[in-house]
Amino acid sequence: MNIRVPVSWLRDYLKANIAAKTIANLLSLSGPSIERVEKRGDDYIFDVEVTSNRSDAFSVFGIAREANAILTNENIKSELISPKGLNLPLEPDRTNPLTLDVKITDHRLCPRFTAIIVDNVKIKPSPAIICKRLESVGIRAINNIVDISNYIMLELGQPMHTFDFDKIKNHKMTLRPSREGEKIKTLDGKVQKLPKGAIVIEDEGRLIDLCGIMGGENSQITRRTKKVVLFVQAYDPQTIRKTCQALAFRTEAATRFEKGIDLEGIVPALSRAVYLTKQVSNAKIASELIDITAVKSVEKTISLSLNKLKNYLGVEISVEKTTKILGLLGFAVKTTPQVISAVVPSWRILDVKDDVDLIEEIARVYGYHHLPSNLPEGQIPQGGESDLAGVIELKKALKYLSLTEVISYSIIAKELFELSKTKEKEAVELANPLTSEWQFMRPTVLVSLAQVIAENQNIEKDIKVFEVAKTYIKNEGDLPKQDLMLAIAWQNADFYQIKGLVENVFEILLRIPKFQKFTGENHLFEKEEVAQIKVGESLVGTCGILNDQIIDYFNLEGQVAACEINLSIIYQLPTFQLSYKPVPKYSAVIEDISAIFNQKTLLAEIIAQVKKAGSPLVKKVDVIDIFKDEKIGKDKKSVTLRLTYQRSDRTPTQEEVIIVREKIIDAFSKSFQAIIRR
Amino acid sequence: MDKEIKKLATHARTGINSASVLADLEKIYLEIFGKSGTFTNLTKQLSSIPKSKKPKIGQLLNEAKKEIEKTFEQRHNFLKKKRPKEFIDITAPGKKLKLGHLHLISQAIDEIVAIFSKLGFSLESYPEVDWDWYAFESLNMPKNHPARDDWETFFIKSAPKPHFGSQVLTPHTSNGQVREMEKLKKPPIRMLNIARCYRRQIDVSHTPMFHQFEGLFIDEYITIANLKGTLNYFTAKFFGPKRQMRLRPHYFRFTEPSFEVDVTCGVCQGSGCRFCKSGWVELGGAGMVHPKVLEAGNINPHKYTGFAFGWGIERTIAIKTGIGDIRLLYQNDIRFLEQF
């Protein structure tokens, strides 16, 4: 959270003759960060980022305390001055003090409760300096009493509240958890319907305070107020947080209560409030101090070995310097030659718990910028490069194969999810989606790629894109299956183009793919234009033409060829080893052979026949051409194969080649009823 | 014999000069000088003639060979030089093969991995839907801890598992920390985890899905100075040696001390402008691994220390390239993608 700190206000407590900009720079390096320095009139305003653990620094005085420690450590003369009135004795100024009857039903809700009544109050505008300071941090000045409560919160970080004493029925207060559905009209005029368990105060039949968040309108200070209850507490941070979450409503006070309050700072804050009330409205103390403490704060001492400190910092800091730094931060320090013992100040008790926390305090004030910078040494871990290094290489290769990489959201809309026809029991669904646009973890990347093509098809033709991403399939009782997929979509390409690309991909992956008839359930591809891809016995992917349902859903022009390949499985499988084969010494005889086959005769079978019949002379069979034509006949195709006849001891003779060729032709006509084209 | 040689030479010349294409020329050459070529056959006869005539015939053969070869070469050059010469406009566009494009995120990942692998870090991968235990609890963030509010977390509809808790979409890459400790069982650890992360927020600088990279380094005697050294090395390589790096105190539950890492602004070079905070831009968080996190990963915090850092890749890209709205990265407009 950020707070705004006027530098002129800061200088009330920080006596250091040094420029605002220097203070800002040094604070940023060693304490809360000054994100911006804003010039406002003749003053500067610091915009300070305070981390949630540093409840002690959510105030002007807290920042002054930090700055004093940091400046002093940088050898800049500096002194910390406490606000006036912190130790003001809280004794009634009159003989027959007023009373307020306080009952707390559950002390866990309120670790410390203090209040005091002042009377003789005259409501008027605050002095100019208070108005100016409040306004410079964005709080509207209201009147001298209400302004004091805001002023104290900004100054000391302790939120406080003020009631009109005369408006509290029977001068009775019961602090209790709220019941579900109870209502209170808060100071902003809004009616809050409360969840169960918010902390509230009831006088007699009425809620008068939504504790820690905002006071009730019915007991607020008005122009006619004469007697004021000054009210300073600590509340259970978790309860305040839960209430704010339930109400979706948070105030500056609540934010501070959520982070935790310095229990020892409560009475000084009340004293300071009384002091200021006396100053600005001539008020008199009209009651005894009410101080109900449920938790006795215990002193906490932390020991830190100097050796450990050195091992963390990579440099040795003298005991004197260490002691001085901790002392400036409010720690009471004792040292032996090996160990520092530090008593944690009450305002740091929630934050500083272990010796590593002490190390942080010493190191940051000493200055991270003063520490050396060294690359670590030591052994490099065992275990080789993971598969992911291969993914980067694969992506680069695809780029050089003219594909463009996209990265789309892994969370998809319900409609897209349904398009994938994934079974409900396999769905990985978000319990708290941001919008319906992002509701399911996608079971396939292909729907997203189809969408990318749809969104770009008016800009460019024949889009060819890929994405590498995980997909998610529910796995009852365990984490979802999250395999890394390579998906490719290619507009206006046919099956053989995508198959060729997949073959290229496998050459890059150093695995040998087999394309088989698709046997599983398939909701993305055309039934007759899809193949499953195997490496060895493992199913590793699918490729084919996206079906009409997807084309229609996205209004895609033309057909889209696509594939999805499971890299997680592939990387588990062995790569093929490239081995040396001698380059043939004698030239080969190469000839083409054309024949007409039935259209459905598979090329794999034709080639297998050639190899069988032609062995061992035929070393290589390439498919040169396939074409279909009415002239050849219906359901027929002409296939031209290029055969390589080769021997290792000499060039094959014409006679040898003829014999083998005849065997092949014979096999063709016997097995496939094929007709040779001469 | 002399006559035969002369006859052969004349015949060869005529043949060679009649060849109209290179292939024919090669064929004729083989007919003369091949294994059973006419000239080769003549040379074979040399052994059967009287000794006294040998030098003269040999010389004649040599001369004839030279002459035929010269004719062959001339003809060869003649046929070769037949390609007509054209005017070439070297400023006309070349005929390129089409290249594709890598997404900016991948390019950044590639650079980051290359830099850290030189320091012995290896790239690992962990679930993106993970247990609450790895995403929060083992990282010193117990249930209901307010620190969790900083991570606007998506949950998955599924039954929680004892000890591991609910399933979440990892809001950061730090879920890899304890997983890596469990995997290796014993330091040294030098892990780099790059993954998609998810948070419930969207605006100019946030998308519900984004990428983080996480470094984890655990060994004996690892110091803040080592963390500084490592991050200085990275920022100098990634952003260039002119950009400076600094650590500021920060707060994360899983590191102690914790830092925010800044680099000097690339726009104003550190003097302060509207794109930065007083000359600095935040890169991300870092810190010394909290002893409780080491304990959660079964590593003895009295023996080992370490550091970790986790930064958004989109942010580093924005800092480096000046892309203001990171949502552009995921709109997949082909005109954007093809720029890189």
PDB file of N, CA, C and O in Angstrom, chain A residues 28 33 35 53 241 311-312 357 360 368 371 373-374 386 395-396 399 403 405 407-408 410 429 431-432 456 460 467 470 472 478 482, chain B residues 100-101 103 106 110 123 126 128-129 144 149 153 155 157 167 196 200 223-226 228 232 248 251 256 258-259 277 332 334 338:
ATOM      1  N   SER A  28      14.571   4.876  -0.249  1.00  0.00           N
ATOM      2  CA  SER A  28      14.234   3.852  -1.242  1.00  0.00           C
ATOM      3  C   SER A  28      15.226   2.705  -1.228  1.00  0.00           C
ATOM      4  O   SER A  28      14.868   1.551  -1.412  1.00  0.00           O
ATOM      5  N   SER A  33      10.025   2.364  -0.121  1.00  0.00           N
ATOM      6  CA  SER A  33      10.421   3.042  -1.360  1.00  0.00           C
ATOM      7  C   SER A  33       9.639   4.320  -1.568  1.00  0.00           C
ATOM      8  O   SER A  33       8.422   4.324  -1.440  1.00  0.00           O
ATOM      9  N   GLU A  35       8.228   6.237  -4.239  1.00  0.00           N
ATOM     10  CA  GLU A  35       7.995   6.005  -5.671  1.00  0.00           C
ATOM     11  C   GLU A  35       7.983   7.296  -6.465  1.00  0.00           C
ATOM     12  O   GLU A  35       8.361   7.321  -7.621  1.00  0.00           O
ATOM     13  N   ASN A  53       4.110  -5.999   5.588  1.00  0.00           N
ATOM     14  CA  ASN A  53       4.649  -6.426   6.884  1.00  0.00           C
ATOM     15  C   ASN A  53       5.050  -5.242   7.758  1.00  0.00           C
ATOM     16  O   ASN A  53       5.238  -5.387   8.949  1.00  0.00           O
ATOM     17  N   ARG A 241     -10.205  -8.178   8.269  1.00  0.00           N
ATOM     18  CA  ARG A 241      -9.958  -8.512   6.871  1.00  0.00           C
ATOM     19  C   ARG A 241     -11.140  -9.251   6.261  1.00  0.00           C
ATOM     20  O   ARG A 241     -11.589  -8.942   5.163  1.00  0.00           O
ATOM     21  N   ASN A 311      27.815 -14.991   6.699  1.00  0.00           N
ATOM     22  CA  ASN A 311      27.523 -15.941   5.621  1.00  0.00           C
ATOM     23  C   ASN A 311      26.390 -15.475   4.729  1.00  0.00           C
ATOM     24  O   ASN A 311      26.322 -15.837   3.558  1.00  0.00           O
ATOM     25  N   TYR A 312      25.489 -14.709   5.279  1.00  0.00           N
ATOM     26  CA  TYR A 312      24.381 -14.183   4.470  1.00  0.00           C
ATOM     27  C   TYR A 312      24.809 -13.001   3.622  1.00  0.00           C
ATOM     28  O   TYR A 312      24.372 -12.856   2.491  1.00  0.00           O
ATOM     29  N   ASP A 357      15.201 -12.433  10.022  1.00  0.00           N
ATOM     30  CA  ASP A 357      14.562 -11.113   9.997  1.00  0.00           C
ATOM     31  C   ASP A 357      15.542 -10.047  10.506  1.00  0.00           C
ATOM     32  O   ASP A 357      15.570  -8.931   9.995  1.00  0.00           O
ATOM     33  N   GLU A 360      17.946  -9.211   7.814  1.00  0.00           N
ATOM     34  CA  GLU A 360      17.383  -8.253   6.859  1.00  0.00           C
ATOM     35  C   GLU A 360      17.484  -6.824   7.384  1.00  0.00           C
ATOM     36  O   GLU A 360      17.869  -5.910   6.645  1.00  0.00           O
ATOM     37  N   TYR A 368      22.109  -2.399   0.825  1.00  0.00           N
ATOM     38  CA  TYR A 368      22.408  -3.444  -0.160  1.00  0.00           C
ATOM     39  C   TYR A 368      23.398  -2.924  -1.197  1.00  0.00           C
ATOM     40  O   TYR A 368      24.190  -3.669  -1.751  1.00  0.00           O
ATOM     41  N   LEU A 371      26.920  -3.675  -0.359  1.00  0.00           N
ATOM     42  CA  LEU A 371      27.385  -5.073  -0.346  1.00  0.00           C
ATOM     43  C   LEU A 371      28.124  -5.375  -1.643  1.00  0.00           C
ATOM     44  O   LEU A 371      27.828  -4.783  -2.686  1.00  0.00           O
ATOM     45  N   SER A 373      29.285  -7.573  -5.028  1.00  0.00           N
ATOM     46  CA  SER A 373      28.525  -8.294  -6.046  1.00  0.00           C
ATOM     47  C   SER A 373      29.445  -9.348  -6.645  1.00  0.00           C
ATOM     48  O   SER A 373      30.398  -9.021  -7.333  1.00  0.00           O
ATOM     49  N   ASN A 374      29.166 -10.625  -6.336  1.00  0.00           N
ATOM     50  CA  ASN A 374      30.042 -11.710  -6.822  1.00  0.00           C
ATOM     51  C   ASN A 374      29.211 -12.814  -7.438  1.00  0.00           C
ATOM     52  O   ASN A 374      28.213 -13.218  -6.854  1.00  0.00           O
ATOM     53  N   SER A 386      17.213 -30.252 -19.538  1.00  0.00           N
ATOM     54  CA  SER A 386      15.854 -30.801 -19.636  1.00  0.00           C
ATOM     55  C   SER A 386      15.356 -30.686 -21.083  1.00  0.00           C
ATOM     56  O   SER A 386      15.973 -30.046 -21.913  1.00  0.00           O
ATOM     57  N   LYS A 395      11.013 -24.625 -31.779  1.00  0.00           N
ATOM     58  CA  LYS A 395      10.288 -23.405 -32.185  1.00  0.00           C
ATOM     59  C   LYS A 395      11.074 -22.642 -33.244  1.00  0.00           C
ATOM     60  O   LYS A 395      10.502 -22.136 -34.206  1.00  0.00           O
ATOM     61  N   LYS A 396      12.367 -22.566 -33.048  1.00  0.00           N
ATOM     62  CA  LYS A 396      13.192 -21.853 -34.031  1.00  0.00           C
ATOM     63  C   LYS A 396      13.133 -22.563 -35.382  1.00  0.00           C
ATOM     64  O   LYS A 396      13.037 -21.926 -36.427  1.00  0.00           O
ATOM     65  N   LYS A 399      10.016 -21.801 -37.143  1.00  0.00           N
ATOM     66  CA  LYS A 399      10.091 -20.457 -37.721  1.00  0.00           C
ATOM     67  C   LYS A 399      10.782 -20.514 -39.087  1.00  0.00           C
ATOM     68  O   LYS A 399      10.326 -19.917 -40.051  1.00  0.00           O
ATOM     69  N   LEU A 403       6.680 -21.037 -40.391  1.00  0.00           N
ATOM     70  CA  LEU A 403       5.507 -20.942 -39.525  1.00  0.00           C
ATOM     71  C   LEU A 403       5.656 -19.754 -38.570  1.00  0.00           C
ATOM     72  O   LEU A 403       6.761 -19.404 -38.174  1.00  0.00           O
ATOM     73  N   GLU A 405       4.691 -18.203 -34.874  1.00  0.00           N
ATOM     74  CA  GLU A 405       4.264 -18.660 -33.551  1.00  0.00           C
ATOM     75  C   GLU A 405       3.216 -17.724 -32.964  1.00  0.00           C
ATOM     76  O   GLU A 405       3.342 -16.509 -33.035  1.00  0.00           O
ATOM     77  N   ILE A 407       0.860 -17.144 -29.257  1.00  0.00           N
ATOM     78  CA  ILE A 407       0.652 -17.580 -27.876  1.00  0.00           C
ATOM     79  C   ILE A 407      -0.747 -17.127 -27.500  1.00  0.00           C
ATOM     80  O   ILE A 407      -1.041 -15.940 -27.510  1.00  0.00           O
ATOM     81  N   SER A 408      -1.609 -18.094 -27.247  1.00  0.00           N
ATOM     82  CA  SER A 408      -2.992 -17.751 -26.911  1.00  0.00           C
ATOM     83  C   SER A 408      -3.277 -18.224 -25.493  1.00  0.00           C
ATOM     84  O   SER A 408      -2.525 -19.002 -24.923  1.00  0.00           O
ATOM     85  N   SER A 410      -4.465 -20.089 -22.286  1.00  0.00           N
ATOM     86  CA  SER A 410      -4.761 -21.486 -21.952  1.00  0.00           C
ATOM     87  C   SER A 410      -6.149 -21.625 -21.357  1.00  0.00           C
ATOM     88  O   SER A 410      -6.671 -22.719 -21.257  1.00  0.00           O
ATOM     89  N   GLU A 429     -12.208 -27.067 -14.957  1.00  0.00           N
ATOM     90  CA  GLU A 429     -12.972 -25.828 -14.954  1.00  0.00           C
ATOM     91  C   GLU A 429     -12.545 -24.935 -13.799  1.00  0.00           C
ATOM     92  O   GLU A 429     -12.233 -25.411 -12.712  1.00  0.00           O
ATOM     93  N   ALA A 431     -13.011 -22.474 -10.732  1.00  0.00           N
ATOM     94  CA  ALA A 431     -14.057 -22.299  -9.735  1.00  0.00           C
ATOM     95  C   ALA A 431     -14.446 -20.830  -9.632  1.00  0.00           C
ATOM     96  O   ALA A 431     -15.576 -20.504  -9.297  1.00  0.00           O
ATOM     97  N   ASN A 432     -13.506 -19.940  -9.915  1.00  0.00           N
ATOM     98  CA  ASN A 432     -13.784 -18.503  -9.793  1.00  0.00           C
ATOM     99  C   ASN A 432     -13.293 -17.742 -11.021  1.00  0.00           C
ATOM    100  O   ASN A 432     -12.366 -16.944 -10.947  1.00  0.00           O
ATOM    101  N   ASN A 456      -7.625 -13.483 -38.339  1.00  0.00           N
ATOM    102  CA  ASN A 456      -6.618 -12.893 -39.225  1.00  0.00           C
ATOM    103  C   ASN A 456      -6.850 -13.163 -40.708  1.00  0.00           C
ATOM    104  O   ASN A 456      -6.112 -12.661 -41.545  1.00  0.00           O
ATOM    105  N   GLU A 460      -4.560 -11.733 -44.025  1.00  0.00           N
ATOM    106  CA  GLU A 460      -3.546 -12.489 -44.735  1.00  0.00           C
ATOM    107  C   GLU A 460      -4.133 -13.804 -45.219  1.00  0.00           C
ATOM    108  O   GLU A 460      -5.019 -14.369 -44.586  1.00  0.00           O
ATOM    109  N   GLU A 467       1.647 -23.234 -32.069  1.00  0.00           N
ATOM    110  CA  GLU A 467       1.791 -22.856 -30.668  1.00  0.00           C
ATOM    111  C   GLU A 467       2.278 -24.072 -29.902  1.00  0.00           C
ATOM    112  O   GLU A 467       1.900 -25.208 -30.205  1.00  0.00           O
ATOM    113  N   LYS A 470       0.760 -26.269 -22.894  1.00  0.00           N
ATOM    114  CA  LYS A 470       0.195 -27.420 -22.210  1.00  0.00           C
ATOM    115  C   LYS A 470      -1.302 -27.487 -22.460  1.00  0.00           C
ATOM    116  O   LYS A 470      -1.951 -26.470 -22.667  1.00  0.00           O
ATOM    117  N   TYR A 472      -4.934 -29.552 -20.786  1.00  0.00           N
ATOM    118  CA  TYR A 472      -5.343 -29.966 -19.445  1.00  0.00           C
ATOM    119  C   TYR A 472      -6.510 -30.935 -19.507  1.00  0.00           C
ATOM    120  O   TYR A 472      -7.550 -30.624 -20.083  1.00  0.00           O
ATOM    121  N   ASP A 478      -6.380 -36.335  -8.545  1.00  0.00           N
ATOM    122  CA  ASP A 478      -4.998 -35.881  -8.680  1.00  0.00           C
ATOM    123  C   ASP A 478      -4.979 -34.608  -9.544  1.00  0.00           C
ATOM    124  O   ASP A 478      -6.016 -34.148  -9.987  1.00  0.00           O
ATOM    125  N   GLN A 482      -1.215 -32.699 -17.699  1.00  0.00           N
ATOM    126  CA  GLN A 482      -0.800 -31.425 -18.292  1.00  0.00           C
ATOM    127  C   GLN A 482       0.366 -31.681 -19.231  1.00  0.00           C
ATOM    128  O   GLN A 482       1.517 -31.520 -18.861  1.00  0.00           O
TER     129      GLN A 482
ATOM    130  N   GLY B 100       9.158 -17.823 -41.040  1.00  0.00           N
ATOM    131  CA  GLY B 100       8.081 -17.505 -40.107  1.00  0.00           C
ATOM    132  C   GLY B 100       8.576 -16.547 -39.034  1.00  0.00           C
ATOM    133  O   GLY B 100       9.573 -15.848 -39.227  1.00  0.00           O
ATOM    134  N   HIS B 101       7.876 -16.558 -37.906  1.00  0.00           N
ATOM    135  CA  HIS B 101       8.211 -15.612 -36.846  1.00  0.00           C
ATOM    136  C   HIS B 101       8.063 -16.276 -35.487  1.00  0.00           C
ATOM    137  O   HIS B 101       7.134 -17.026 -35.257  1.00  0.00           O
ATOM    138  N   HIS B 103       7.333 -15.778 -31.517  1.00  0.00           N
ATOM    139  CA  HIS B 103       6.646 -14.827 -30.644  1.00  0.00           C
ATOM    140  C   HIS B 103       7.676 -14.117 -29.752  1.00  0.00           C
ATOM    141  O   HIS B 103       8.670 -14.709 -29.349  1.00  0.00           O
ATOM    142  N   SER B 106       8.746 -15.968 -26.747  1.00  0.00           N
ATOM    143  CA  SER B 106       9.719 -17.042 -26.973  1.00  0.00           C
ATOM    144  C   SER B 106      11.113 -16.479 -27.178  1.00  0.00           C
ATOM    145  O   SER B 106      12.104 -17.062 -26.740  1.00  0.00           O
ATOM    146  N   ASP B 110      14.228 -17.423 -24.918  1.00  0.00           N
ATOM    147  CA  ASP B 110      15.465 -17.926 -25.511  1.00  0.00           C
ATOM    148  C   ASP B 110      16.672 -17.146 -24.964  1.00  0.00           C
ATOM    149  O   ASP B 110      17.669 -17.737 -24.539  1.00  0.00           O
ATOM    150  N   LEU B 123      16.903 -25.445 -17.299  1.00  0.00           N
ATOM    151  CA  LEU B 123      15.489 -25.101 -17.458  1.00  0.00           C
ATOM    152  C   LEU B 123      14.632 -26.293 -17.059  1.00  0.00           C
ATOM    153  O   LEU B 123      14.820 -27.390 -17.563  1.00  0.00           O
ATOM    154  N   TYR B 126       7.249 -27.417 -14.365  1.00  0.00           N
ATOM    155  CA  TYR B 126       6.395 -27.914 -13.287  1.00  0.00           C
ATOM    156  C   TYR B 126       4.948 -27.691 -13.677  1.00  0.00           C
ATOM    157  O   TYR B 126       4.664 -26.931 -14.590  1.00  0.00           O
ATOM    158  N   GLU B 128       1.262 -26.353 -14.126  1.00  0.00           N
ATOM    159  CA  GLU B 128       0.669 -25.008 -14.096  1.00  0.00           C
ATOM    160  C   GLU B 128      -0.656 -25.030 -13.341  1.00  0.00           C
ATOM    161  O   GLU B 128      -1.116 -24.005 -12.869  1.00  0.00           O
ATOM    162  N   VAL B 129      -1.260 -26.209 -13.273  1.00  0.00           N
ATOM    163  CA  VAL B 129      -2.338 -26.412 -12.302  1.00  0.00           C
ATOM    164  C   VAL B 129      -1.683 -27.192 -11.177  1.00  0.00           C
ATOM    165  O   VAL B 129      -1.238 -28.321 -11.376  1.00  0.00           O
ATOM    166  N   ASN B 144      -5.402 -18.406   4.553  1.00  0.00           N
ATOM    167  CA  ASN B 144      -5.979 -17.156   5.065  1.00  0.00           C
ATOM    168  C   ASN B 144      -4.946 -16.098   5.372  1.00  0.00           C
ATOM    169  O   ASN B 144      -5.236 -15.091   6.008  1.00  0.00           O
ATOM    170  N   ASP B 149      -3.350 -12.282  -0.612  1.00  0.00           N
ATOM    171  CA  ASP B 149      -4.192 -11.340  -1.353  1.00  0.00           C
ATOM    172  C   ASP B 149      -3.444 -10.754  -2.548  1.00  0.00           C
ATOM    173  O   ASP B 149      -4.057 -10.334  -3.515  1.00  0.00           O
ATOM    174  N   THR B 153      -5.815 -15.285  -7.087  1.00  0.00           N
ATOM    175  CA  THR B 153      -5.657 -16.656  -7.558  1.00  0.00           C
ATOM    176  C   THR B 153      -6.929 -17.254  -8.144  1.00  0.00           C
ATOM    177  O   THR B 153      -8.008 -17.079  -7.606  1.00  0.00           O
ATOM    178  N   PHE B 155      -8.945 -20.672  -8.815  1.00  0.00           N
ATOM    179  CA  PHE B 155      -9.026 -22.033  -8.278  1.00  0.00           C
ATOM    180  C   PHE B 155      -9.711 -22.936  -9.294  1.00  0.00           C
ATOM    181  O   PHE B 155     -10.503 -22.477 -10.114  1.00  0.00           O
ATOM    182  N   LYS B 157     -12.187 -26.211 -10.055  1.00  0.00           N
ATOM    183  CA  LYS B 157     -13.265 -26.994  -9.452  1.00  0.00           C
ATOM    184  C   LYS B 157     -12.781 -28.420  -9.241  1.00  0.00           C
ATOM    185  O   LYS B 157     -12.661 -29.172 -10.212  1.00  0.00           O
ATOM    186  N   GLN B 167      -6.681 -27.245  -5.749  1.00  0.00           N
ATOM    187  CA  GLN B 167      -5.926 -27.053  -6.980  1.00  0.00           C
ATOM    188  C   GLN B 167      -6.052 -25.597  -7.408  1.00  0.00           C
ATOM    189  O   GLN B 167      -7.148 -25.042  -7.419  1.00  0.00           O
ATOM    190  N   ARG B 196       3.725 -20.431 -17.811  1.00  0.00           N
ATOM    191  CA  ARG B 196       2.551 -19.565 -17.847  1.00  0.00           C
ATOM    192  C   ARG B 196       2.028 -19.443 -16.428  1.00  0.00           C
ATOM    193  O   ARG B 196       1.992 -20.438 -15.701  1.00  0.00           O
ATOM    194  N   ARG B 200      -6.185 -13.259 -11.452  1.00  0.00           N
ATOM    195  CA  ARG B 200      -7.487 -12.697 -11.807  1.00  0.00           C
ATOM    196  C   ARG B 200      -7.403 -11.194 -11.971  1.00  0.00           C
ATOM    197  O   ARG B 200      -7.893 -10.437 -11.143  1.00  0.00           O
ATOM    198  N   THR B 223      25.364 -16.160  -0.610  1.00  0.00           N
ATOM    199  CA  THR B 223      25.186 -14.877   0.053  1.00  0.00           C
ATOM    200  C   THR B 223      24.357 -13.910  -0.793  1.00  0.00           C
ATOM    201  O   THR B 223      24.101 -14.152  -1.976  1.00  0.00           O
ATOM    202  N   ILE B 224      23.992 -12.798  -0.154  1.00  0.00           N
ATOM    203  CA  ILE B 224      23.309 -11.725  -0.887  1.00  0.00           C
ATOM    204  C   ILE B 224      24.234 -11.200  -1.989  1.00  0.00           C
ATOM    205  O   ILE B 224      23.782 -10.828  -3.072  1.00  0.00           O
ATOM    206  N   ALA B 225      25.544 -11.197  -1.699  1.00  0.00           N
ATOM    207  CA  ALA B 225      26.511 -10.751  -2.716  1.00  0.00           C
ATOM    208  C   ALA B 225      26.411 -11.637  -3.964  1.00  0.00           C
ATOM    209  O   ALA B 225      26.536 -11.154  -5.096  1.00  0.00           O
ATOM    210  N   ASN B 226      26.159 -12.929  -3.774  1.00  0.00           N
ATOM    211  CA  ASN B 226      26.007 -13.846  -4.912  1.00  0.00           C
ATOM    212  C   ASN B 226      24.749 -13.533  -5.711  1.00  0.00           C
ATOM    213  O   ASN B 226      24.740 -13.594  -6.929  1.00  0.00           O
ATOM    214  N   LYS B 228      23.361 -10.611  -5.856  1.00  0.00           N
ATOM    215  CA  LYS B 228      23.661  -9.377  -6.600  1.00  0.00           C
ATOM    216  C   LYS B 228      24.496  -9.680  -7.842  1.00  0.00           C
ATOM    217  O   LYS B 228      24.216  -9.176  -8.932  1.00  0.00           O
ATOM    218  N   ASN B 232      23.172  -8.923 -11.527  1.00  0.00           N
ATOM    219  CA  ASN B 232      23.943  -7.943 -12.300  1.00  0.00           C
ATOM    220  C   ASN B 232      24.375  -8.542 -13.631  1.00  0.00           C
ATOM    221  O   ASN B 232      24.316  -7.886 -14.678  1.00  0.00           O
ATOM    222  N   ARG B 248      16.106  -3.105  -3.721  1.00  0.00           N
ATOM    223  CA  ARG B 248      15.441  -2.352  -2.671  1.00  0.00           C
ATOM    224  C   ARG B 248      14.808  -3.345  -1.715  1.00  0.00           C
ATOM    225  O   ARG B 248      14.405  -4.428  -2.140  1.00  0.00           O
ATOM    226  N   TYR B 251       9.044  -7.205   0.549  1.00  0.00           N
ATOM    227  CA  TYR B 251       8.486  -8.210   1.443  1.00  0.00           C
ATOM    228  C   TYR B 251       7.838  -9.315   0.646  1.00  0.00           C
ATOM    229  O   TYR B 251       6.908  -9.080  -0.119  1.00  0.00           O
ATOM    230  N   GLU B 256      13.714 -14.090   2.730  1.00  0.00           N
ATOM    231  CA  GLU B 256      14.101 -13.209   3.835  1.00  0.00           C
ATOM    232  C   GLU B 256      15.617 -13.118   3.834  1.00  0.00           C
ATOM    233  O   GLU B 256      16.267 -14.131   4.033  1.00  0.00           O
ATOM    234  N   SER B 258      14.045  -9.931   1.518  1.00  0.00           N
ATOM    235  CA  SER B 258      13.397  -9.881   0.208  1.00  0.00           C
ATOM    236  C   SER B 258      13.754  -8.578  -0.489  1.00  0.00           C
ATOM    237  O   SER B 258      13.962  -7.560   0.172  1.00  0.00           O
ATOM    238  N   PHE B 259      13.795  -8.633  -1.799  1.00  0.00           N
ATOM    239  CA  PHE B 259      14.161  -7.434  -2.560  1.00  0.00           C
ATOM    240  C   PHE B 259      13.216  -7.208  -3.714  1.00  0.00           C
ATOM    241  O   PHE B 259      12.662  -8.137  -4.274  1.00  0.00           O
ATOM    242  N   LYS B 277       9.752   5.324 -12.250  1.00  0.00           N
ATOM    243  CA  LYS B 277       9.663   5.888 -10.915  1.00  0.00           C
ATOM    244  C   LYS B 277      11.030   6.458 -10.570  1.00  0.00           C
ATOM    245  O   LYS B 277      11.958   5.712 -10.261  1.00  0.00           O
ATOM    246  N   ASN B 332      -2.641 -11.825 -30.789  1.00  0.00           N
ATOM    247  CA  ASN B 332      -2.284 -12.657 -31.937  1.00  0.00           C
ATOM    248  C   ASN B 332      -2.694 -12.039 -33.263  1.00  0.00           C
ATOM    249  O   ASN B 332      -3.158 -12.730 -34.165  1.00  0.00           O
ATOM    250  N   ILE B 334      -1.774 -10.941 -36.641  1.00  0.00           N
ATOM    251  CA  ILE B 334      -0.666 -11.419 -37.459  1.00  0.00           C
ATOM    252  C   ILE B 334       0.274 -10.270 -37.848  1.00  0.00           C
ATOM    253  O   ILE B 334       1.474 -10.434 -37.997  1.00  0.00           O
ATOM    254  N   GLU B 338       4.173 -10.637 -37.023  1.00  0.00           N
ATOM    255  CA  GLU B 338       5.151 -10.668 -38.110  1.00  0.00           C
ATOM    256  C   GLU B 338       6.179  -9.541 -38.030  1.00  0.00           C
ATOM    257  O   GLU B 338       7.081  -9.451 -38.858  1.00  0.00           O
TER     258      GLU B 338
END
